[in-house]
mmCIF file of C-alpha atoms in Angstrom:
data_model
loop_
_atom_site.group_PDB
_atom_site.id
_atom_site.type_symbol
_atom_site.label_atom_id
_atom_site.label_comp_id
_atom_site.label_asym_id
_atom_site.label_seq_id
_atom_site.Cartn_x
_atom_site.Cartn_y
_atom_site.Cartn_z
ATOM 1 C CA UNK H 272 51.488 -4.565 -0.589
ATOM 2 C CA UNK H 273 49.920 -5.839 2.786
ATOM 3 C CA UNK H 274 47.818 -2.866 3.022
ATOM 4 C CA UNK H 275 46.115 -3.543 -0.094
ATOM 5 C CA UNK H 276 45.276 -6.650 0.353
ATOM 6 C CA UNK H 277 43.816 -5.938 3.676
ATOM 7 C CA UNK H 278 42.161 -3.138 2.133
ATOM 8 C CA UNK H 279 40.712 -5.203 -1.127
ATOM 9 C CA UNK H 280 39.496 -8.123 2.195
ATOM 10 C CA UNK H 281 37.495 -5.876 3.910
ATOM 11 C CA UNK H 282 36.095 -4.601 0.723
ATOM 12 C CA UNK H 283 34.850 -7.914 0.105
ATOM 13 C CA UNK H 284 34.267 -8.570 3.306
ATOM 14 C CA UNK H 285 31.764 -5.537 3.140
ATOM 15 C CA UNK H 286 30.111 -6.431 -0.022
ATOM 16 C CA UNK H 287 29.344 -10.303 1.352
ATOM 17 C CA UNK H 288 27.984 -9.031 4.403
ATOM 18 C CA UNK H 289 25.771 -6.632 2.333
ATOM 19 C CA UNK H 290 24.508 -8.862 -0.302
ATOM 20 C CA UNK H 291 23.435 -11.690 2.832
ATOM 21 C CA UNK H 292 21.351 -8.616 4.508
ATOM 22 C CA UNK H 293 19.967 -7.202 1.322
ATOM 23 C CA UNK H 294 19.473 -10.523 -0.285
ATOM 24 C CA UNK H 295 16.687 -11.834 2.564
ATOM 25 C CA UNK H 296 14.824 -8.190 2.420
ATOM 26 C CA UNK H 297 14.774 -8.508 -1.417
ATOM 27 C CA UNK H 298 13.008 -12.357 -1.576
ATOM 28 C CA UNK H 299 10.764 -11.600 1.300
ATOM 29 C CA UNK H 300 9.290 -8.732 -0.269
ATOM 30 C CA UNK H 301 8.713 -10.316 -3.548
ATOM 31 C CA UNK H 302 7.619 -14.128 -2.781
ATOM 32 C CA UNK H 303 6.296 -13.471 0.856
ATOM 33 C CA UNK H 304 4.743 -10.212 1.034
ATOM 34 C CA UNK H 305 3.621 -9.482 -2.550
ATOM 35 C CA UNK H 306 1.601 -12.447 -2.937
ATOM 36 C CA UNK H 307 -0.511 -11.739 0.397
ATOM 37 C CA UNK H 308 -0.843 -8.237 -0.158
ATOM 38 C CA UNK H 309 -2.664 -7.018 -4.158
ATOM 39 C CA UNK H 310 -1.158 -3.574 -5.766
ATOM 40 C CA UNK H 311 2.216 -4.547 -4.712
ATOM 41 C CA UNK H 312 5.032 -5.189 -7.382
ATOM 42 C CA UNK H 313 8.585 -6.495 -6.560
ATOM 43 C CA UNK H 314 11.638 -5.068 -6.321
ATOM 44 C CA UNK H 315 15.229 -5.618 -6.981
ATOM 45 C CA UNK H 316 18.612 -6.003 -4.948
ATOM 46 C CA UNK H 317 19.199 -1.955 -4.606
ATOM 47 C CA UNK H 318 15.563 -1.559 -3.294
ATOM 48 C CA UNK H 319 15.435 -4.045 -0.958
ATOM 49 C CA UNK H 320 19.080 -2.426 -0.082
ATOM 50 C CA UNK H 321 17.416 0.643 0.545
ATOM 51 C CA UNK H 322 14.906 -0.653 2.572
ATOM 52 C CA UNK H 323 17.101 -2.291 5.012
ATOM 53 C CA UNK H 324 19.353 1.033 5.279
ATOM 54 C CA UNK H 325 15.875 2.732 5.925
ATOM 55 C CA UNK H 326 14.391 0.358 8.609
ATOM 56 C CA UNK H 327 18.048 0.627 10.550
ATOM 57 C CA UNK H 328 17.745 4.031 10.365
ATOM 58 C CA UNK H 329 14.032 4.561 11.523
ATOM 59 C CA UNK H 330 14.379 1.368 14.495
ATOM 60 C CA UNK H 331 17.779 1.311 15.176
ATOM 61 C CA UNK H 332 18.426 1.790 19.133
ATOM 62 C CA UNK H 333 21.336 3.205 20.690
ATOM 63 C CA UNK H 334 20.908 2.449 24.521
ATOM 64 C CA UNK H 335 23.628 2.022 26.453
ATOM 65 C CA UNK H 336 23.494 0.611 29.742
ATOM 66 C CA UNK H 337 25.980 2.357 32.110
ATOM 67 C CA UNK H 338 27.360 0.287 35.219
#
C-alpha cells in the first residue's frame, strides 16, 4: 500500500511540475507575443507543452565539467 501511494505522489508531483512549465509558455505566447507580432493565433496548454519539450530538446546542454 506504501508503494502506491508513493507511486500516485510522484504522479502528481509530475503533473504540477508540468502544468507550472507549460502554463508560463502557454500565456506568453498568447498575451505577450501574439499581440506584438500580426498572423499569429494562440494556442492552448498541449501546444505550449510541446513547445517547451521542443525548445529543451533543440537548447538543452549536456556539459559536464570533469575535475
Amino acid at each position: 500500500m506504501e508503494k502506491l501511494g508513493a507511486v500516485i505522489a510522484a504522479v502528481a508531483t509530475g503533473l504540477m511540475i508540468i502544468f507550472f512549465l507549460a502554463f508560463p509558455v502557454q500565456w506568453l505566447w498568447n498575451f505577450c507575443l501574439v499581440p506584438a507580432v500580426s498572423g499569429l493565433s494562440m494556442i492552448g496548454f498541449w501546444q505550449a507543452l510541446g513547445l517547451l519539450i521542443l525548445a529543451n530538446i533543440l537548447f538543452k546542454t549536456n556539459v559536464e565539467v570533469k575535475k
